[in-house]
Tab-separated table of C-alpha atoms in Angstrom:
chain	number	residue	atom	x	y	z
D	1	UNK	CA	-152.846	19.720	96.410
D	2	UNK	CA	-151.583	21.674	99.585
D	3	UNK	CA	-151.233	19.559	102.297
D	4	UNK	CA	-154.440	19.271	104.474
D	5	UNK	CA	-152.777	18.458	107.991
D	6	UNK	CA	-149.298	18.288	109.239
D	7	UNK	CA	-147.909	17.308	112.444
D	8	UNK	CA	-145.949	19.817	114.540
D	9	UNK	CA	-142.630	18.595	115.549
D	10	UNK	CA	-141.897	17.708	119.234
D	11	UNK	CA	-138.721	19.790	120.471
D	12	UNK	CA	-136.459	17.525	122.424
D	13	UNK	CA	-133.092	19.216	123.202
D	14	UNK	CA	-132.411	20.730	119.837
D	15	UNK	CA	-129.173	22.155	118.590
D	16	UNK	CA	-127.537	23.251	115.031
D	17	UNK	CA	-124.412	24.498	113.791
D	18	UNK	CA	-123.878	27.426	111.802
D	19	UNK	CA	-122.989	25.585	108.725
D	20	UNK	CA	-126.174	23.548	108.845
D	21	UNK	CA	-128.157	26.929	109.421
D	22	UNK	CA	-126.672	28.245	106.201
D	23	UNK	CA	-127.504	25.043	104.247
D	24	UNK	CA	-131.322	24.887	105.065
D	25	UNK	CA	-134.341	27.417	104.066
D	26	UNK	CA	-135.655	28.706	107.268
D	27	UNK	CA	-138.779	28.193	109.198
D	28	UNK	CA	-140.699	31.234	107.516
D	29	UNK	CA	-139.734	30.274	103.817
D	30	UNK	CA	-140.933	26.711	104.293
D	31	UNK	CA	-144.135	27.657	105.875
D	32	UNK	CA	-144.688	30.232	102.846
D	33	UNK	CA	-144.474	26.821	100.787
D	34	UNK	CA	-147.352	25.435	102.592
D	35	UNK	CA	-149.537	28.654	102.349
D	36	UNK	CA	-151.921	29.154	99.270
D	37	UNK	CA	-149.554	31.587	98.006
D	38	UNK	CA	-146.638	29.216	98.219
D	39	UNK	CA	-148.697	26.457	96.660
D	40	UNK	CA	-149.759	28.501	93.900
D	41	UNK	CA	-146.247	29.465	92.891
D	42	UNK	CA	-145.457	25.519	92.979
D	43	UNK	CA	-148.179	24.869	90.766
D	44	UNK	CA	-147.280	27.356	88.289
D	45	UNK	CA	-143.674	26.442	88.369
D	46	UNK	CA	-144.481	22.887	87.817
D	47	UNK	CA	-145.431	23.073	84.164
D	48	UNK	CA	-142.380	25.138	83.528
D	49	UNK	CA	-139.080	23.590	81.818
D	50	UNK	CA	-136.668	23.557	84.634
D	51	UNK	CA	-133.074	23.578	82.816
D	52	UNK	CA	-129.537	25.097	83.481
D	53	UNK	CA	-130.389	27.577	80.622
D	54	UNK	CA	-133.913	28.809	81.944
D	55	UNK	CA	-132.944	28.417	86.021
D	56	UNK	CA	-131.667	32.121	86.020
D	57	UNK	CA	-134.654	33.591	84.089
D	58	UNK	CA	-137.132	31.826	86.155
D	59	UNK	CA	-135.591	32.880	89.425
D	60	UNK	CA	-135.423	36.518	88.381
D	61	UNK	CA	-139.153	35.993	87.678
D	62	UNK	CA	-139.900	34.662	91.062
D	63	UNK	CA	-137.881	37.318	93.034
D	64	UNK	CA	-140.278	40.289	91.191
D	65	UNK	CA	-143.207	38.934	93.419
D	66	UNK	CA	-141.742	36.910	95.839
D	67	UNK	CA	-139.114	37.566	98.818
D	68	UNK	CA	-135.581	36.126	97.886
D	69	UNK	CA	-135.941	33.370	100.273
D	70	UNK	CA	-139.166	32.258	99.291
D	71	UNK	CA	-138.473	32.403	95.978
D	72	UNK	CA	-135.460	30.398	96.190
D	73	UNK	CA	-137.435	27.908	98.476
D	74	UNK	CA	-140.197	27.582	95.751
D	75	UNK	CA	-137.650	26.978	92.618
D	76	UNK	CA	-135.697	24.593	95.062
D	77	UNK	CA	-138.481	22.794	95.686
D	78	UNK	CA	-139.810	22.453	91.751
D	79	UNK	CA	-136.147	21.109	90.912
D	80	UNK	CA	-135.984	18.571	93.809
D	81	UNK	CA	-139.592	17.432	92.905
D	82	UNK	CA	-138.542	16.210	89.588
D	83	UNK	CA	-135.388	14.803	90.758
D	84	UNK	CA	-137.371	12.910	93.202
D	85	UNK	CA	-139.921	11.554	90.598
D	86	UNK	CA	-137.523	8.494	90.717
D	87	UNK	CA	-137.868	7.666	94.095
D	88	UNK	CA	-141.462	8.862	95.199
D	89	UNK	CA	-144.479	8.217	93.224
D	90	UNK	CA	-146.038	11.196	94.779
D	91	UNK	CA	-142.804	13.460	93.958
D	92	UNK	CA	-144.547	16.160	92.402
D	93	UNK	CA	-146.392	17.229	95.847
D	94	UNK	CA	-143.589	16.632	98.514
D	95	UNK	CA	-141.124	18.705	100.334
D	96	UNK	CA	-137.324	17.847	100.132
D	97	UNK	CA	-133.791	19.048	100.901
D	98	UNK	CA	-130.968	17.886	98.675
D	99	UNK	CA	-129.558	16.255	101.518
D	100	UNK	CA	-132.718	14.678	102.682
D	101	UNK	CA	-133.559	13.662	98.860
D	102	UNK	CA	-130.068	11.950	98.673
D	103	UNK	CA	-130.513	10.096	101.570
D	104	UNK	CA	-134.197	9.046	101.632
D	105	UNK	CA	-134.784	5.416	100.496
D	106	UNK	CA	-136.773	5.036	97.429
D	107	UNK	CA	-140.285	4.033	97.852
D	108	UNK	CA	-140.120	0.530	96.673
D	109	UNK	CA	-137.235	-0.440	99.187
D	110	UNK	CA	-138.817	1.686	101.945
D	111	UNK	CA	-142.249	-0.198	101.649
D	112	UNK	CA	-140.362	-3.787	101.420
D	113	UNK	CA	-138.820	-2.891	104.468
D	114	UNK	CA	-142.190	-1.470	106.319
D	115	UNK	CA	-143.577	-5.295	105.214
D	116	UNK	CA	-140.979	-6.953	107.355
D	117	UNK	CA	-142.043	-4.716	110.405
D	118	UNK	CA	-145.858	-5.238	110.037
D	119	UNK	CA	-145.366	-9.025	109.541
D	120	UNK	CA	-143.154	-9.011	112.843
D	121	UNK	CA	-146.304	-7.148	114.809
D	122	UNK	CA	-144.651	-3.845	115.238
D	123	UNK	CA	-147.202	-1.272	115.782
D	124	UNK	CA	-144.849	1.412	117.021
D	125	UNK	CA	-141.603	2.311	115.608
D	126	UNK	CA	-138.812	4.906	116.430
D	127	UNK	CA	-137.737	6.338	113.071
D	128	UNK	CA	-134.377	7.481	114.593
D	129	UNK	CA	-132.891	9.971	111.709
D	130	UNK	CA	-136.195	10.173	109.845
D	131	UNK	CA	-134.723	13.255	107.312
D	132	UNK	CA	-137.784	13.869	104.947
D	133	UNK	CA	-139.541	10.941	106.023
D	134	UNK	CA	-139.206	8.261	103.269
D	135	UNK	CA	-139.372	5.253	105.785
D	136	UNK	CA	-141.648	7.007	107.947
D	137	UNK	CA	-144.045	7.075	105.488
D	138	UNK	CA	-143.928	3.450	104.211
D	139	UNK	CA	-143.734	2.491	108.137
D	140	UNK	CA	-147.018	4.278	108.706
D	141	UNK	CA	-148.563	3.100	105.235
D	142	UNK	CA	-148.337	-0.232	106.691
D	143	UNK	CA	-150.049	0.484	109.987
D	144	UNK	CA	-147.241	1.435	112.466
D	145	UNK	CA	-147.496	4.405	114.222
D	146	UNK	CA	-144.185	6.234	113.796
D	147	UNK	CA	-142.107	8.508	116.234
D	148	UNK	CA	-139.973	10.304	113.323
D	149	UNK	CA	-137.135	11.766	115.184
D	150	UNK	CA	-134.467	14.363	113.426
D	151	UNK	CA	-132.157	16.682	114.759
D	152	UNK	CA	-133.024	19.097	111.788
D	153	UNK	CA	-136.242	21.127	112.280
D	154	UNK	CA	-136.540	21.293	108.561
D	155	UNK	CA	-136.631	17.557	108.143
D	156	UNK	CA	-139.158	16.916	110.822
D	157	UNK	CA	-141.250	19.781	109.391
D	158	UNK	CA	-141.325	18.069	105.859
D	159	UNK	CA	-141.592	14.510	107.231
D	160	UNK	CA	-144.803	15.868	108.757
D	161	UNK	CA	-146.247	17.665	105.581
D	162	UNK	CA	-145.058	14.610	103.469
D	163	UNK	CA	-147.301	12.498	105.636
D	164	UNK	CA	-150.288	14.608	105.053
D	165	UNK	CA	-149.299	13.943	101.264
D	166	UNK	CA	-149.664	10.519	101.638
D	167	UNK	CA	-152.433	10.553	103.910
D	168	UNK	CA	-150.656	9.021	107.133
D	169	UNK	CA	-150.237	12.103	109.000
D	170	UNK	CA	-152.411	10.807	111.941
D	171	UNK	CA	-149.726	7.918	112.295
D	172	UNK	CA	-146.781	10.130	112.366
D	173	UNK	CA	-145.300	12.469	115.141
D	174	UNK	CA	-142.284	14.549	114.526
D	175	UNK	CA	-139.826	14.614	116.902
D	176	UNK	CA	-137.197	17.192	116.627
D	177	UNK	CA	-134.003	16.029	118.905
D	178	UNK	CA	-130.493	15.075	118.642
D	179	UNK	CA	-130.376	11.487	118.784
D	180	UNK	CA	-126.969	11.617	121.022
D	181	UNK	CA	-128.650	13.302	123.606
D	182	UNK	CA	-132.168	11.847	123.300
D	183	UNK	CA	-132.658	8.687	125.529
D	184	UNK	CA	-134.306	5.513	124.134
D	185	UNK	CA	-138.175	6.508	123.892
D	186	UNK	CA	-141.216	3.451	124.505
D	187	UNK	CA	-141.700	1.853	121.304
D	188	UNK	CA	-142.143	-2.010	119.799
D	189	UNK	CA	-139.396	-1.663	117.373
D	190	UNK	CA	-137.002	1.218	116.020
D	191	UNK	CA	-135.626	1.788	112.791
D	192	UNK	CA	-132.121	3.883	112.522
D	193	UNK	CA	-130.692	5.347	109.366
D	194	UNK	CA	-127.687	6.924	110.268
D	195	UNK	CA	-125.799	9.482	107.511
D	196	UNK	CA	-123.207	7.663	105.797
D	197	UNK	CA	-121.979	10.767	103.744
D	198	UNK	CA	-119.984	13.914	105.147
D	199	UNK	CA	-121.066	17.249	103.998
D	200	UNK	CA	-124.240	19.224	103.882
D	201	UNK	CA	-123.649	23.158	104.164
D	202	UNK	CA	-122.018	25.378	101.288
D	203	UNK	CA	-118.878	25.715	103.276
D	204	UNK	CA	-118.343	22.133	104.027
D	205	UNK	CA	-115.723	19.755	102.265
D	206	UNK	CA	-116.789	17.949	99.649
D	207	UNK	CA	-119.042	14.986	100.496
D	208	UNK	CA	-117.343	11.836	100.852
D	209	UNK	CA	-118.599	8.186	101.789
D	210	UNK	CA	-118.344	7.020	105.248
D	211	UNK	CA	-116.995	3.285	105.121
D	212	UNK	CA	-116.842	2.280	108.825
D	213	UNK	CA	-120.164	2.132	111.095
D	214	UNK	CA	-118.198	4.204	113.672
D	215	UNK	CA	-117.810	7.090	111.286
D	216	UNK	CA	-121.549	6.899	110.565
D	217	UNK	CA	-123.362	10.167	112.005
D	218	UNK	CA	-124.536	9.096	114.432
D	219	UNK	CA	-122.337	6.166	115.049
D	220	UNK	CA	-123.797	2.597	114.842
D	221	UNK	CA	-123.177	2.117	118.552
D	222	UNK	CA	-126.060	4.525	119.313
D	223	UNK	CA	-128.344	1.684	119.156
D	224	UNK	CA	-126.692	0.072	121.883
D	225	UNK	CA	-128.823	1.985	124.537
D	226	UNK	CA	-131.934	1.863	122.657
D	227	UNK	CA	-131.482	-1.846	122.015
D	228	UNK	CA	-131.544	-2.098	125.893
D	229	UNK	CA	-135.317	-0.967	126.092
D	230	UNK	CA	-136.136	-1.887	122.388
D	231	UNK	CA	-134.936	-5.336	121.247
D	232	UNK	CA	-136.497	-5.454	117.882
D	233	UNK	CA	-135.184	-3.062	115.038
D	234	UNK	CA	-133.311	-2.728	111.945
D	235	UNK	CA	-130.607	-0.495	110.945
D	236	UNK	CA	-129.723	0.765	107.217
D	237	UNK	CA	-126.183	0.467	106.602
D	238	UNK	CA	-123.868	0.559	103.204
D	239	UNK	CA	-124.186	-2.386	100.836
D	240	UNK	CA	-120.390	-2.206	101.199
D	241	UNK	CA	-120.179	-2.847	105.253
D	242	UNK	CA	-117.204	-4.597	106.337
D	243	UNK	CA	-118.214	-8.150	107.652
D	244	UNK	CA	-116.165	-7.532	110.451
D	245	UNK	CA	-118.034	-4.689	111.492
D	246	UNK	CA	-121.347	-6.722	111.399
D	247	UNK	CA	-122.958	-7.097	114.963
D	248	UNK	CA	-123.043	-11.058	115.920
D	249	UNK	CA	-126.304	-11.396	116.890
D	250	UNK	CA	-127.915	-9.486	113.601
D	251	UNK	CA	-129.062	-10.736	110.123
D	252	UNK	CA	-127.650	-8.736	107.405
D	253	UNK	CA	-129.840	-8.410	104.448
D	254	UNK	CA	-128.415	-6.829	101.070
D	255	UNK	CA	-130.959	-5.836	98.558
D	256	UNK	CA	-130.939	-5.183	95.132
D	257	UNK	CA	-133.125	-2.784	92.888
D	258	UNK	CA	-134.137	-3.503	89.401
D	259	UNK	CA	-130.265	-5.210	89.327
D	260	UNK	CA	-127.806	-2.587	91.267
D	261	UNK	CA	-127.570	-3.272	94.995
D	262	UNK	CA	-128.878	-0.379	96.887
D	263	UNK	CA	-128.166	-1.258	100.575
D	264	UNK	CA	-127.714	-3.366	103.797
D	265	UNK	CA	-129.990	-3.850	106.064
D	266	UNK	CA	-129.331	-5.255	109.867
D	267	UNK	CA	-132.254	-6.763	111.414
D	268	UNK	CA	-132.452	-7.307	115.236
D	269	UNK	CA	-134.658	-9.224	117.767
D	270	UNK	CA	-137.831	-10.492	116.505
D	271	UNK	CA	-137.215	-8.895	112.945
D	272	UNK	CA	-134.737	-11.322	112.304
D	273	UNK	CA	-135.931	-14.043	110.061
D	274	UNK	CA	-133.975	-16.937	111.046
D	275	UNK	CA	-131.152	-16.389	108.467
D	276	UNK	CA	-127.739	-14.800	109.341
D	277	UNK	CA	-127.311	-13.611	105.540
D	278	UNK	CA	-129.790	-12.863	103.070
D	279	UNK	CA	-130.129	-11.662	99.424
D	280	UNK	CA	-133.429	-9.552	98.667
D	281	UNK	CA	-134.014	-8.823	94.715
D	282	UNK	CA	-136.611	-6.083	94.142
D	283	UNK	CA	-139.186	-5.350	92.806
D	284	UNK	CA	-140.411	-8.808	92.654
D	285	UNK	CA	-139.119	-9.896	96.270
D	286	UNK	CA	-137.115	-12.776	95.488
D	287	UNK	CA	-134.917	-13.819	98.233
D	288	UNK	CA	-131.981	-16.443	99.048
D	289	UNK	CA	-130.620	-17.025	102.383
D	290	UNK	CA	-127.758	-19.256	104.255
D	291	UNK	CA	-130.505	-21.437	105.030
D	292	UNK	CA	-131.129	-22.318	101.303
D	293	UNK	CA	-128.408	-24.644	100.561
D	294	UNK	CA	-124.755	-25.942	101.508
D	295	UNK	CA	-122.630	-23.541	102.865
D	296	UNK	CA	-119.649	-24.584	100.243
D	297	UNK	CA	-119.511	-25.239	96.186
D	298	UNK	CA	-117.008	-27.066	94.428
D	299	UNK	CA	-115.287	-25.792	91.669
D	300	UNK	CA	-114.161	-27.077	88.220
D	301	UNK	CA	-114.038	-25.865	84.750
D	302	UNK	CA	-116.432	-24.256	82.083
D	303	UNK	CA	-119.447	-26.399	81.308
D	304	UNK	CA	-121.904	-25.154	78.622
D	305	UNK	CA	-123.401	-22.210	80.444
D	306	UNK	CA	-122.103	-19.346	82.712
D	307	UNK	CA	-124.113	-17.764	85.743
D	308	UNK	CA	-123.264	-13.869	86.817
D	309	UNK	CA	-124.913	-13.880	90.006
D	310	UNK	CA	-126.732	-10.399	91.220
D	311	UNK	CA	-124.501	-8.132	93.293
D	312	UNK	CA	-126.867	-8.634	96.432
D	313	UNK	CA	-126.245	-12.789	96.453
D	314	UNK	CA	-122.382	-11.974	96.037
D	315	UNK	CA	-122.621	-9.373	98.722
D	316	UNK	CA	-124.534	-11.814	101.017
D	317	UNK	CA	-121.977	-14.852	100.276
D	318	UNK	CA	-124.583	-16.791	98.949
D	319	UNK	CA	-123.093	-17.720	95.779
D	320	UNK	CA	-122.557	-21.261	97.140
D	321	UNK	CA	-126.340	-21.354	98.003
D	322	UNK	CA	-127.227	-20.338	94.650
D	323	UNK	CA	-124.462	-22.940	92.859
D	324	UNK	CA	-126.737	-25.560	95.031
D	325	UNK	CA	-130.017	-24.390	93.407
D	326	UNK	CA	-128.627	-24.436	90.198
D	327	UNK	CA	-126.959	-27.488	90.410
D	328	UNK	CA	-123.419	-25.352	89.489
D	329	UNK	CA	-119.814	-24.931	90.476
D	330	UNK	CA	-117.597	-22.590	90.521
D	331	UNK	CA	-114.913	-21.447	87.999
D	332	UNK	CA	-112.582	-20.747	90.584
D	333	UNK	CA	-112.836	-21.055	94.394
D	334	UNK	CA	-112.169	-17.107	94.787
D	335	UNK	CA	-114.390	-15.974	91.708
D	336	UNK	CA	-117.917	-15.304	91.686
D	337	UNK	CA	-118.741	-16.899	88.506
D	338	UNK	CA	-120.674	-20.069	88.082
D	339	UNK	CA	-120.980	-22.707	85.661
D	340	UNK	CA	-123.510	-25.600	84.973
D	341	UNK	CA	-124.187	-28.067	82.249
D	342	UNK	CA	-127.811	-27.193	81.755
D	343	UNK	CA	-129.407	-23.479	81.733
D	344	UNK	CA	-132.134	-22.909	84.528
D	345	UNK	CA	-134.357	-19.756	84.919
D	346	UNK	CA	-133.259	-17.707	88.035
D	347	UNK	CA	-134.011	-14.227	89.324
D	348	UNK	CA	-130.389	-14.499	91.302
D	349	UNK	CA	-128.247	-14.438	87.814
D	350	UNK	CA	-127.843	-13.704	84.563
D	351	UNK	CA	-127.239	-16.761	82.442
D	352	UNK	CA	-124.994	-16.886	79.210
D	353	UNK	CA	-124.303	-19.642	76.717
D	354	UNK	CA	-120.618	-20.549	76.628
D	355	UNK	CA	-119.011	-20.586	72.923
D	356	UNK	CA	-115.486	-21.029	73.859
D	357	UNK	CA	-112.994	-20.756	76.385
D	358	UNK	CA	-109.177	-20.688	76.820
D	359	UNK	CA	-106.247	-19.511	78.689
D	360	UNK	CA	-106.330	-15.813	77.958
D	361	UNK	CA	-103.496	-14.766	75.332
D	362	UNK	CA	-104.323	-11.726	73.084
D	363	UNK	CA	-102.976	-12.732	69.820
D	364	UNK	CA	-105.528	-15.916	70.246
D	365	UNK	CA	-108.128	-14.072	71.349
D	366	UNK	CA	-107.782	-11.669	68.754
D	367	UNK	CA	-107.392	-14.470	65.867
D	368	UNK	CA	-110.705	-16.191	67.231
D	369	UNK	CA	-112.811	-12.774	67.433
D	370	UNK	CA	-111.930	-11.851	63.478
D	371	UNK	CA	-112.726	-15.746	62.535
D	372	UNK	CA	-116.105	-15.068	64.195
D	373	UNK	CA	-116.613	-11.583	62.638
D	374	UNK	CA	-117.002	-9.853	65.751
D	375	UNK	CA	-117.355	-5.980	65.657
D	376	UNK	CA	-118.711	-5.361	69.170
D	377	UNK	CA	-117.606	-7.210	72.225
D	378	UNK	CA	-119.171	-6.163	75.838
D	379	UNK	CA	-116.312	-6.921	78.412
D	380	UNK	CA	-116.708	-8.315	81.886
D	381	UNK	CA	-113.937	-8.829	84.435
D	382	UNK	CA	-113.821	-10.650	87.631
D	383	UNK	CA	-110.440	-11.663	89.071
D	384	UNK	CA	-108.568	-9.950	85.760
D	385	UNK	CA	-106.253	-6.942	86.298
D	386	UNK	CA	-106.652	-6.371	82.693
D	387	UNK	CA	-108.260	-2.925	81.809
D	388	UNK	CA	-111.735	-3.539	79.535
D	389	UNK	CA	-110.910	-0.372	77.402
D	390	UNK	CA	-107.371	-0.861	77.006
D	391	UNK	CA	-108.212	-4.603	76.035
D	392	UNK	CA	-110.941	-3.715	73.502
D	393	UNK	CA	-108.485	-1.135	71.480
D	394	UNK	CA	-105.980	-3.949	71.333
D	395	UNK	CA	-108.335	-6.107	69.807
D	396	UNK	CA	-109.016	-3.775	66.758
D	397	UNK	CA	-112.522	-5.085	66.028
D	398	UNK	CA	-114.173	-4.841	62.679
D	399	UNK	CA	-116.615	-7.442	62.306
D	400	UNK	CA	-120.015	-7.150	62.374
D	401	UNK	CA	-121.256	-9.590	65.312
D	402	UNK	CA	-121.553	-9.217	68.952
D	403	UNK	CA	-120.293	-10.858	72.181
D	404	UNK	CA	-119.645	-10.875	75.572
D	405	UNK	CA	-116.268	-11.556	76.662
D	406	UNK	CA	-115.322	-12.692	80.425
D	407	UNK	CA	-112.169	-11.933	81.745
D	408	UNK	CA	-111.457	-14.279	84.537
D	409	UNK	CA	-109.811	-17.243	86.207
D	410	UNK	CA	-110.648	-20.809	85.976
D	411	UNK	CA	-108.671	-22.826	89.083
D	412	UNK	CA	-106.390	-19.938	89.327
D	413	UNK	CA	-105.151	-19.656	85.496
D	414	UNK	CA	-106.244	-16.414	83.377
D	415	UNK	CA	-109.063	-17.299	81.077
D	416	UNK	CA	-111.448	-15.464	78.708
D	417	UNK	CA	-114.617	-16.975	78.037
D	418	UNK	CA	-116.603	-16.136	74.777
D	419	UNK	CA	-120.485	-16.165	75.319
D	420	UNK	CA	-123.761	-15.041	74.531
D	421	UNK	CA	-126.752	-14.061	76.855
D	422	UNK	CA	-129.346	-17.038	77.225
D	423	UNK	CA	-132.726	-15.320	76.025
D	424	UNK	CA	-134.700	-17.249	78.694
D	425	UNK	CA	-132.400	-16.396	81.625
D	426	UNK	CA	-134.625	-13.319	82.852
D	427	UNK	CA	-136.656	-14.583	85.986
């Protein structure tokens, strides 16, 4: 359905580079998408198979009846809507740029974060770098009034159109502004999502990840001035952020979605939740923090079961807290594998039943796997220099059974552990 209402972007100190202009559809093309003719073209294309083989033919067909810019905008939107289905439940009605979609927070993650803003009583939120509006939509859906700020005209326009798709246009005000020039605005809280990749225009160098918070675009230091006026807020950061760059007064939360660590979030002011480090697992919402147990865990030899912690638990440095919950010990003080005498259901780790463990030696391992009639092995490693593919070739497996091999260290000694998944381990 076409959007019924969009908010017109408020303009503050806008400037844009030539590369950025080349990378984006222009205003007329986007307005065409919102028009009845544009909506009809998008609806027609929604039922077409969009593949590399059909792309050129569809583009040629569209250009028969539409100007080149409008035809490109229709085809690009149709392609991005299909790609966005993994992030947004209403992707088939939304509007995207390629960069905006890549940077956008997936709907379940944005909703999780918005609930925390709502629980803290944040009724107005300034979304600094809103992109196509992923987080702004979730914040508005949770009840906040949102200033959706971005320096790209097209992103602010798309954020407004997407707000109409989600029925929250009355709670979202798009603001077109350069954050490096914009003074802090009055708001109850802020959310900052800086770009963590370079690139964007067709003439730019290939995109690369920006590791340091000082290299983010804009840099993390942008919030220093905002926090003087708006002390409560959150910043989305890379899940690989260096701990040395964490602000001393922030809580850091690492969020895993369906087993993959997707993002880090820094929480400030009243949005902090009494912890310094937190791991949250979505979609269930299970959470573990440094308030949940002792800060250290002992180490010892393998017992009956091995636990492989979720990546968010590891990034949040909460393996010791998890060990306390599971009555487990570390296999090695420097390795994030746990071992215990009994298995427990936990959402924070996968559990495996240990069948054997011994110091790594290729000949011995090969003999043992042949004795077990092993033909397939899933090889996991942590703290081992061995390449799993090279090892798999060297093992020359010919049997009919399957095992899990852990290449790791036990108290500093290279060790191999033969294991099987514990079937009831999924929490």
